[in-house]
Coordinates of N, CA and C in Angstrom, one line a residue:
M16 N 12.7 2.0 160.4 CA 12.1 2.2 159.2 C 12.6 4.2 159.1
A17 N 11.9 4.8 159.9 CA 12.3 6.3 159.9 C 13.4 6.7 159.7
Y18 N 14.3 6.2 160.4 CA 15.8 6.5 160.4 C 16.1 5.9 159.1
I19 N 15.9 4.9 158.7 CA 16.9 4.4 157.4 C 16.2 5.2 156.1
Q20 N 14.6 5.4 156.2 CA 14.4 6.7 155.0 C 15.0 8.1 154.9
E21 N 15.1 8.2 156.3 CA 16.0 9.7 156.4 C 17.4 9.6 156.1
G22 N 18.1 8.6 156.3 CA 19.4 8.6 155.6 C 19.5 8.2 154.1
L23 N 18.0 7.7 153.4 CA 18.1 7.6 152.2 C 17.7 9.2 151.6
D24 N 17.4 10.1 152.6 CA 16.9 11.6 152.3 C 15.5 11.5 151.5
H25 N 14.9 10.4 152.1 CA 13.3 10.3 152.2 C 12.5 10.9 153.0
Y26 N 12.4 12.1 153.1 CA 12.0 13.0 154.6 C 10.5 12.6 154.7
P27 N 9.8 12.8 153.5 CA 8.4 12.3 153.6 C 8.2 10.7 154.0
A28 N 8.5 10.4 154.0 CA 8.5 8.6 154.2 C 8.8 8.5 155.8
A29 N 10.3 9.1 156.1 CA 10.5 9.3 157.3 C 9.6 9.7 158.3
L30 N 8.9 11.3 158.0 CA 8.2 12.0 158.8 C 6.7 10.6 158.8
Y31 N 6.6 10.0 157.8 CA 5.7 8.9 158.0 C 5.6 8.3 159.1
Y32 N 6.7 7.1 158.9 CA 7.0 6.3 160.0 C 7.0 6.9 161.3
L33 N 7.7 8.3 161.6 CA 7.6 8.8 162.7 C 6.2 9.2 163.2
S34 N 5.3 9.3 162.3 CA 4.2 9.9 163.0 C 3.0 8.7 163.0
L35 N 3.5 7.5 162.5 CA 3.0 6.3 162.8 C 3.3 5.7 164.2
A36 N 4.4 5.8 164.6 CA 4.7 5.3 166.0 C 4.4 6.8 167.0
Q37 N 4.3 7.9 166.5 CA 3.8 8.7 167.3 C 2.1 8.7 167.4
A38 N 1.6 8.1 166.7 CA 0.0 7.9 167.0 C -0.2 6.7 167.5
H39 N 0.7 5.7 167.7 CA 0.6 4.2 168.4 C 1.2 4.5 169.9
Q40 N 2.1 5.4 170.2 CA 3.0 5.6 171.3 C 3.5 6.9 171.4
P41 N 2.5 8.0 172.0 CA 2.8 9.2 171.8 C 4.1 9.3 172.6
R42 N 5.1 10.1 172.0 CA 6.1 10.3 172.9 C 6.9 11.6 172.5
A43 N 7.5 12.4 173.5 CA 8.3 13.7 173.1 C 9.3 13.8 172.3
A44 N 10.3 12.8 172.5 CA 11.2 12.4 171.8 C 10.9 12.3 170.1
T45 N 10.1 11.4 170.0 CA 9.4 11.5 168.5 C 9.1 12.5 168.1
W46 N 8.3 13.2 168.9 CA 7.7 14.8 168.1 C 8.7 15.7 168.0
R47 N 10.1 15.7 169.0 CA 11.0 16.4 168.7 C 11.8 16.2 167.5
K48 N 11.9 14.8 167.1 CA 12.8 14.6 166.0 C 11.6 14.7 164.7
M49 N 10.6 14.4 164.7 CA 9.7 15.2 163.7 C 9.8 16.6 163.6
T50 N 9.9 17.5 164.4 CA 10.0 18.7 164.4 C 11.0 19.2 163.8
E51 N 11.9 18.7 164.1 CA 13.8 18.7 163.9 C 13.8 18.6 162.4
L52 N 13.0 17.3 161.7 CA 13.0 17.1 160.2 C 12.1 18.3 159.8
A53 N 11.3 18.6 160.0 CA 10.2 19.6 159.5 C 10.8 20.7 159.4
Q54 N 11.7 21.5 160.5 CA 12.3 22.8 160.5 C 13.3 22.5 159.3
N55 N 14.2 21.4 159.2 CA 15.1 21.3 158.0 C 14.7 21.5 157.0
Y56 N 13.2 21.4 156.5 CA 12.6 20.9 155.1 C 11.9 21.9 155.1
R57 N 11.7 22.8 156.1 CA 10.6 23.9 156.0 C 9.3 23.6 155.9
L58 N 8.9 22.6 156.5 CA 7.6 22.1 156.5 C 6.5 22.7 157.3
T59 N 5.3 22.4 157.2 CA 4.2 23.1 158.1 C 3.6 22.0 158.8
G60 N 2.7 22.4 159.9 CA 2.1 21.2 160.7 C 2.9 21.0 161.8
Y61 N 3.9 20.9 162.2 CA 4.5 20.3 163.0 C 5.1 21.4 164.2
S62 N 4.4 21.9 165.3 CA 4.4 22.9 166.1 C 5.1 22.3 167.2
N63 N 5.9 23.1 167.9 CA 6.8 22.5 169.0 C 6.6 23.6 170.2
T64 N 5.3 23.5 170.6 CA 5.0 24.6 172.0 C 4.8 23.9 172.8
W65 N 4.8 24.4 174.0 CA 4.5 23.8 175.4 C 3.0 23.1 175.5
Q66 N 2.1 23.9 174.7 CA 1.0 23.1 174.5 C 0.9 21.8 174.0
Q67 N 1.7 22.0 172.7 CA 1.8 20.4 172.1 C 2.5 19.3 173.0
Q68 N 3.5 19.9 173.9 CA 4.3 18.7 174.6 C 3.1 18.3 175.5
L69 N 2.2 19.2 176.3 CA 1.1 18.8 177.2 C 0.3 17.9 176.6
L70 N -0.1 18.3 175.5 CA -0.9 17.1 174.6 C -0.8 15.9 174.2
I71 N 0.6 16.0 174.2 CA 1.4 14.6 173.7 C 1.5 14.2 175.3
T72 N 1.7 14.4 176.3 CA 1.8 13.9 177.6 C 0.4 13.1 177.8
I73 N -0.6 13.9 177.8 CA -2.0 13.7 177.6 C -2.3 12.4 176.8
R74 N -1.8 12.5 175.6 CA -2.3 11.5 174.7 C -1.4 10.4 175.0
R75 N -0.2 10.4 175.7 CA 0.6 9.1 175.8 C -0.4 8.1 177.0
Y76 N -1.3 9.0 177.8 CA -1.9 8.4 178.9 C -3.4 8.5 178.6
Y77 N -3.6 8.4 177.4 CA -5.5 8.8 177.2 C -6.1 7.7 177.2
Y78 N -5.5 6.4 176.9 CA -6.5 5.2 177.0 C -6.9 4.2 178.3
R79 N -5.5 4.7 179.1 CA -5.4 4.3 180.5 C -6.3 5.5 181.5
I80 N -6.5 6.8 181.2 CA -7.6 7.7 181.7 C -8.7 7.0 181.6
L81 N -8.8 7.0 180.0 CA -10.0 6.8 179.4 C -10.9 5.8 180.1
Q82 N -10.1 4.6 180.4 CA -10.3 3.2 180.8 C -10.7 3.4 182.3
A83 N -9.8 4.0 183.3 CA -10.4 4.6 184.5 C -11.7 5.1 184.7
L84 N -11.8 6.5 183.6 CA -13.2 7.0 183.9 C -14.4 6.1 183.5
L85 N -14.2 5.3 182.4 CA -15.5 4.6 182.1 C -15.4 3.5 183.3
V86 N -14.6 2.8 183.9 CA -14.8 2.2 185.0 C -15.3 2.7 186.0
G87 N -15.2 4.1 186.4 CA -15.9 4.8 187.4 C -16.9 5.0 186.9
A88 N -17.7 5.1 185.6 CA -18.9 5.6 185.2 C -19.7 4.2 185.8
V89 N -19.1 2.9 185.2 CA -19.8 1.8 185.2 C -20.3 1.4 186.9
I90 N -19.1 1.7 187.6 CA -19.3 1.5 189.0 C -20.3 2.5 189.7
G91 N -20.2 3.7 189.2 CA -20.9 4.8 189.7 C -22.6 4.6 189.3
G92 N -22.8 4.1 188.2 CA -24.2 3.6 187.8 C -24.8 2.6 188.1
T93 N -24.0 1.6 188.7 CA -24.2 0.3 189.3 C -25.2 0.4 190.7
L94 N -23.8 1.5 191.4 CA -24.3 1.5 193.1 C -25.6 2.8 192.9
L95 N -25.7 3.7 191.6 CA -27.0 4.5 192.1 C -28.2 3.2 191.6
L96 N -28.1 2.6 190.6 CA -29.2 1.7 190.3 C -29.5 0.8 191.4
V97 N -28.5 0.0 192.1 CA -28.6 -0.9 193.3 C -29.4 -0.1 194.3
R98 N -28.8 1.2 194.5 CA -29.2 2.0 195.7 C -30.2 3.2 195.5
H99 N -30.8 3.0 194.5 CA -31.6 4.2 194.1 C -32.8 4.8 195.3
R100 N -33.1 4.1 195.8 CA -34.2 3.9 196.9 C -33.6 5.3 197.9
Q101 N -32.0 5.1 198.1 CA -31.3 5.7 199.2 C -30.7 6.8 198.5
M102 N -30.4 6.8 197.3 CA -29.8 8.0 196.9 C -30.5 9.0 196.3
G103 N -30.4 10.5 196.6 CA -31.1 11.5 196.3 C -31.0 11.9 194.7
A104 N -31.9 12.7 194.3 CA -31.7 13.3 193.1 C -30.3 14.3 193.1
G105 N -29.6 14.4 193.9 CA -28.3 15.2 193.9 C -27.4 14.4 193.3
W106 N -27.3 13.2 193.7 CA -26.4 12.1 193.4 C -26.4 11.7 191.8
W107 N -27.8 12.2 191.2 CA -28.1 11.5 190.1 C -27.1 12.6 189.2
A108 N -27.7 13.7 189.6 CA -26.8 15.1 189.0 C -25.6 15.1 189.1
V109 N -24.5 14.5 189.8 CA -23.4 14.4 189.9 C -22.9 13.2 189.1
Y110 N -23.6 12.3 188.7 CA -23.1 11.5 188.1 C -23.5 12.0 186.5
A111 N -24.6 12.7 186.0 CA -24.8 13.1 184.9 C -23.2 13.8 184.7
A112 N -22.9 14.9 185.7 CA -22.0 15.6 185.7 C -20.6 14.8 185.0
Y113 N -20.3 14.1 186.0 CA -19.3 13.0 185.8 C -19.3 12.4 184.6
L114 N -20.4 11.6 183.6 CA -20.4 11.3 182.4 C -20.3 12.5 181.4
G115 N -20.7 13.8 181.5 CA -20.4 14.6 180.8 C -19.1 15.2 180.3
L116 N -18.6 15.1 181.8 CA -16.9 15.4 181.5 C -15.9 14.4 181.3
T117 N -16.5 13.2 181.1 CA -16.0 12.0 180.6 C -16.0 12.0 178.6
V118 N -17.3 12.4 178.6 CA -17.3 12.9 177.3 C -16.8 14.0 176.6
V119 N -16.6 14.9 177.5 CA -15.5 16.0 177.1 C -14.1 15.6 177.0
Y120 N -13.7 14.7 177.6 CA -12.6 14.0 178.0 C -12.3 12.7 176.3
L121 N -13.1 12.3 175.8 CA -13.3 11.6 175.2 C -13.2 12.2 173.7
N122 N -13.7 13.3 173.7 CA -13.7 14.2 172.6 C -12.6 15.1 172.3
T123 N -12.2 15.7 173.5 CA -11.4 16.5 173.1 C -9.7 16.0 173.2
F124 N -9.6 15.2 173.8 CA -8.1 14.5 173.6 C -7.7 13.5 172.7
G125 N -8.8 12.9 172.5 CA -8.8 11.9 171.5 C -7.6 12.0 170.5
P126 N -7.4 10.8 169.8 CA -6.3 11.0 168.9 C -6.8 11.6 167.5
E127 N -6.4 12.6 166.9 CA -6.7 13.2 165.9 C -6.1 12.4 164.4
K128 N -6.8 12.8 163.4 CA -6.7 12.0 162.3 C -5.8 12.8 161.3
V129 N -4.6 12.6 161.0 CA -3.5 13.4 160.4 C -3.0 12.9 159.1
G130 N -2.7 13.4 158.3 CA -2.1 12.8 156.8 C -0.9 13.5 156.6
I131 N 0.0 12.8 155.9 CA 1.5 13.3 155.3 C 1.1 13.5 154.0
V132 N 1.6 14.7 153.6 CA 1.4 15.1 152.1 C 2.7 14.2 151.4
S133 N 2.4 13.3 150.7 CA 3.5 12.7 149.7 C 4.0 12.9 148.4
K134 N 3.3 13.8 147.7 CA 3.8 14.5 146.6 C 4.1 15.9 146.9
S135 N 5.2 16.0 146.2 CA 5.6 17.6 146.2 C 4.7 18.3 145.4
A136 N 4.6 19.7 145.5 CA 3.4 20.5 144.9 C 2.5 19.9 144.8
A137 N 1.7 19.5 145.8 CA 0.2 18.9 145.8 C -0.5 20.2 145.9
A138 N -1.5 20.5 145.3 CA -2.7 21.3 145.4 C -3.5 21.2 146.5
L139 N -3.7 22.2 147.2 CA -4.5 22.8 148.1 C -6.0 23.3 147.6
M140 N -6.8 22.7 147.5 CA -8.2 23.2 146.6 C -9.1 24.1 147.7
G141 N -9.9 25.1 147.3 CA -11.0 25.4 148.3 C -12.1 24.6 148.3
A142 N -12.3 23.8 147.4 CA -13.3 22.9 147.2 C -12.9 21.5 146.6
P143 N -13.7 20.7 146.7 CA -13.4 19.2 146.1 C -13.8 18.9 144.8
S144 N -13.0 19.9 144.1 CA -13.3 20.1 142.7 C -12.1 20.4 142.0
P145 N -11.8 19.9 140.9 CA -10.3 20.2 140.0 C -10.5 21.5 139.6
G146 N -11.9 22.0 139.8 CA -12.0 23.2 138.8 C -12.3 24.4 140.1
A147 N -12.2 24.0 141.2 CA -12.3 24.9 142.5 C -11.0 26.0 142.4
A148 N -11.2 26.7 143.4 CA -10.3 27.7 143.5 C -9.1 27.1 144.2
W149 N -7.8 27.6 143.7 CA -6.5 27.1 144.0 C -6.0 27.7 145.5
L150 N -5.6 27.4 146.3 CA -5.3 27.7 147.7 C -3.9 28.0 147.2
T151 N -3.0 26.9 147.7 CA -1.9 26.6 147.8 C -1.3 25.6 147.2
T152 N -0.1 25.5 147.6 CA 0.7 24.3 147.0 C 1.4 23.9 148.3
A153 N 1.1 22.4 148.6 CA 1.5 22.0 149.7 C 3.1 21.2 149.5
A154 N 4.0 21.1 150.4 CA 5.2 20.4 150.0 C 5.2 19.0 150.7
A155 N 6.0 18.3 149.8 CA 6.0 16.8 150.1 C 6.4 16.7 152.0
G156 N 5.8 16.1 153.0 CA 6.1 16.4 154.1 C 5.3 17.0 155.0
D157 N 4.3 18.0 154.6 CA 3.7 18.5 155.1 C 2.4 17.7 156.1
R158 N 2.3 18.2 157.3 CA 1.2 17.4 158.1 C 0.0 18.2 158.2
L159 N -1.0 17.6 157.5 CA -2.4 17.9 157.8 C -3.4 17.4 158.6
V160 N -4.3 18.1 159.4 CA -5.2 17.7 160.3 C -6.4 17.2 159.4
V161 N -6.9 15.9 159.0 CA -7.8 15.5 158.1 C -9.4 15.6 158.8
V162 N -10.1 16.2 158.3 CA -11.5 16.7 158.7 C -12.7 15.6 158.2
G163 N -12.4 15.3 157.1 CA -13.3 14.3 156.6 C -12.7 13.9 154.8
Q164 N -13.7 13.3 154.2 CA -13.5 12.8 152.9 C -14.6 12.8 152.1
R165 N -14.4 13.2 150.8 CA -15.4 13.7 149.8 C -14.8 13.0 148.4
D166 N -15.6 11.8 148.2 CA -15.0 11.2 146.7 C -13.8 11.0 146.7
I167 N -12.8 11.6 145.9 CA -11.5 11.3 145.7 C -10.7 12.4 146.4
W168 N -11.4 13.4 147.5 CA -10.9 14.2 148.0 C -10.9 14.2 149.6
Y169 N -9.7 14.6 150.4 CA -9.6 14.9 151.7 C -9.9 16.3 152.1
E170 N -11.0 16.3 153.0 CA -11.1 17.7 153.6 C -10.4 17.9 154.6
V171 N -9.2 18.8 154.5 CA -8.2 19.0 155.7 C -7.9 20.3 156.2
Q172 N -7.3 20.9 157.5 CA -7.5 21.9 157.9 C -6.0 22.7 157.5
W173 N -6.3 23.8 156.9 CA -5.0 24.3 156.4 C -5.1 26.0 156.9
R174 N -4.2 26.3 157.8 CA -4.1 27.9 158.3 C -5.5 27.9 158.7
G175 N -6.4 27.0 159.6 CA -7.3 27.6 160.1 C -8.7 27.8 159.2
Q176 N -8.5 27.2 158.2 CA -9.4 27.1 157.1 C -9.7 25.7 156.6
S177 N -10.9 25.6 155.9 CA -10.9 24.2 155.5 C -10.6 24.4 153.7
A178 N -9.8 23.1 153.6 CA -9.1 22.9 152.1 C -9.3 21.4 151.9
Y179 N -8.9 21.4 150.5 CA -9.3 19.8 150.1 C -8.0 19.6 149.3
I180 N -7.3 18.4 149.5 CA -6.4 17.4 148.9 C -7.1 16.6 148.1
R181 N -6.2 15.9 146.8 CA -6.2 14.7 146.5 C -6.2 13.6 147.3
R182 N -6.8 12.3 147.6 CA -6.5 11.2 148.2 C -4.9 10.8 147.9
H183 N -4.8 10.6 147.0 CA -3.3 9.7 146.5 C -2.2 10.7 146.6
D184 N -2.4 12.3 147.0 CA -1.4 13.3 147.1 C -1.4 13.2 149.0
L185 N -1.9 12.2 149.7 CA -1.8 12.4 151.1 C -1.7 10.8 151.8
M186 N -0.8 10.9 152.6 CA -1.1 9.6 153.4 C -1.3 9.6 154.6
L187 N -2.4 8.8 154.8 CA -3.2 9.0 156.3 C -2.2 8.3 157.3
V188 N -2.5 8.8 158.6 CA -1.3 8.2 159.5 C -2.9 7.2 160.5
Q189 N -2.8 6.2 160.5 CA -3.7 5.5 161.0 C -3.3 4.4 161.9

């Protein structure tokens, strides 16, 4: 669908379909295509750095690694409970540290919630209100990280700060 939309010159729809594919199966080739389209239309939110490539690789195997970490946590917890008299307090501390690292992995590398701006000249506001301060205008196809939702507004990250965009101006990638 993305290539059909790109052929029809509907680049926001093409980026949306590519983002859906990237969310379900992260691939470096898909990300390169997205950044190529974004560069052609001068869109924001599509960085092509080595950190982004590393993050794509980690996210590609995210669920497998998480599954292994959780299986290790269950096995380790079971062994500690079964042999609690033979194990010292040091093993419980090691197990707690392992669980802590698992939680850090879960929260750091988990899939982020993003949206693609669907309407050209969509306003980014400083607060969730039509009377709030206008920050900038987002172009159709810009990629924004969604932080939360308030009424008819999405709270997004824009240039390191919080901004708000109307829900009907943003297509969520889920």
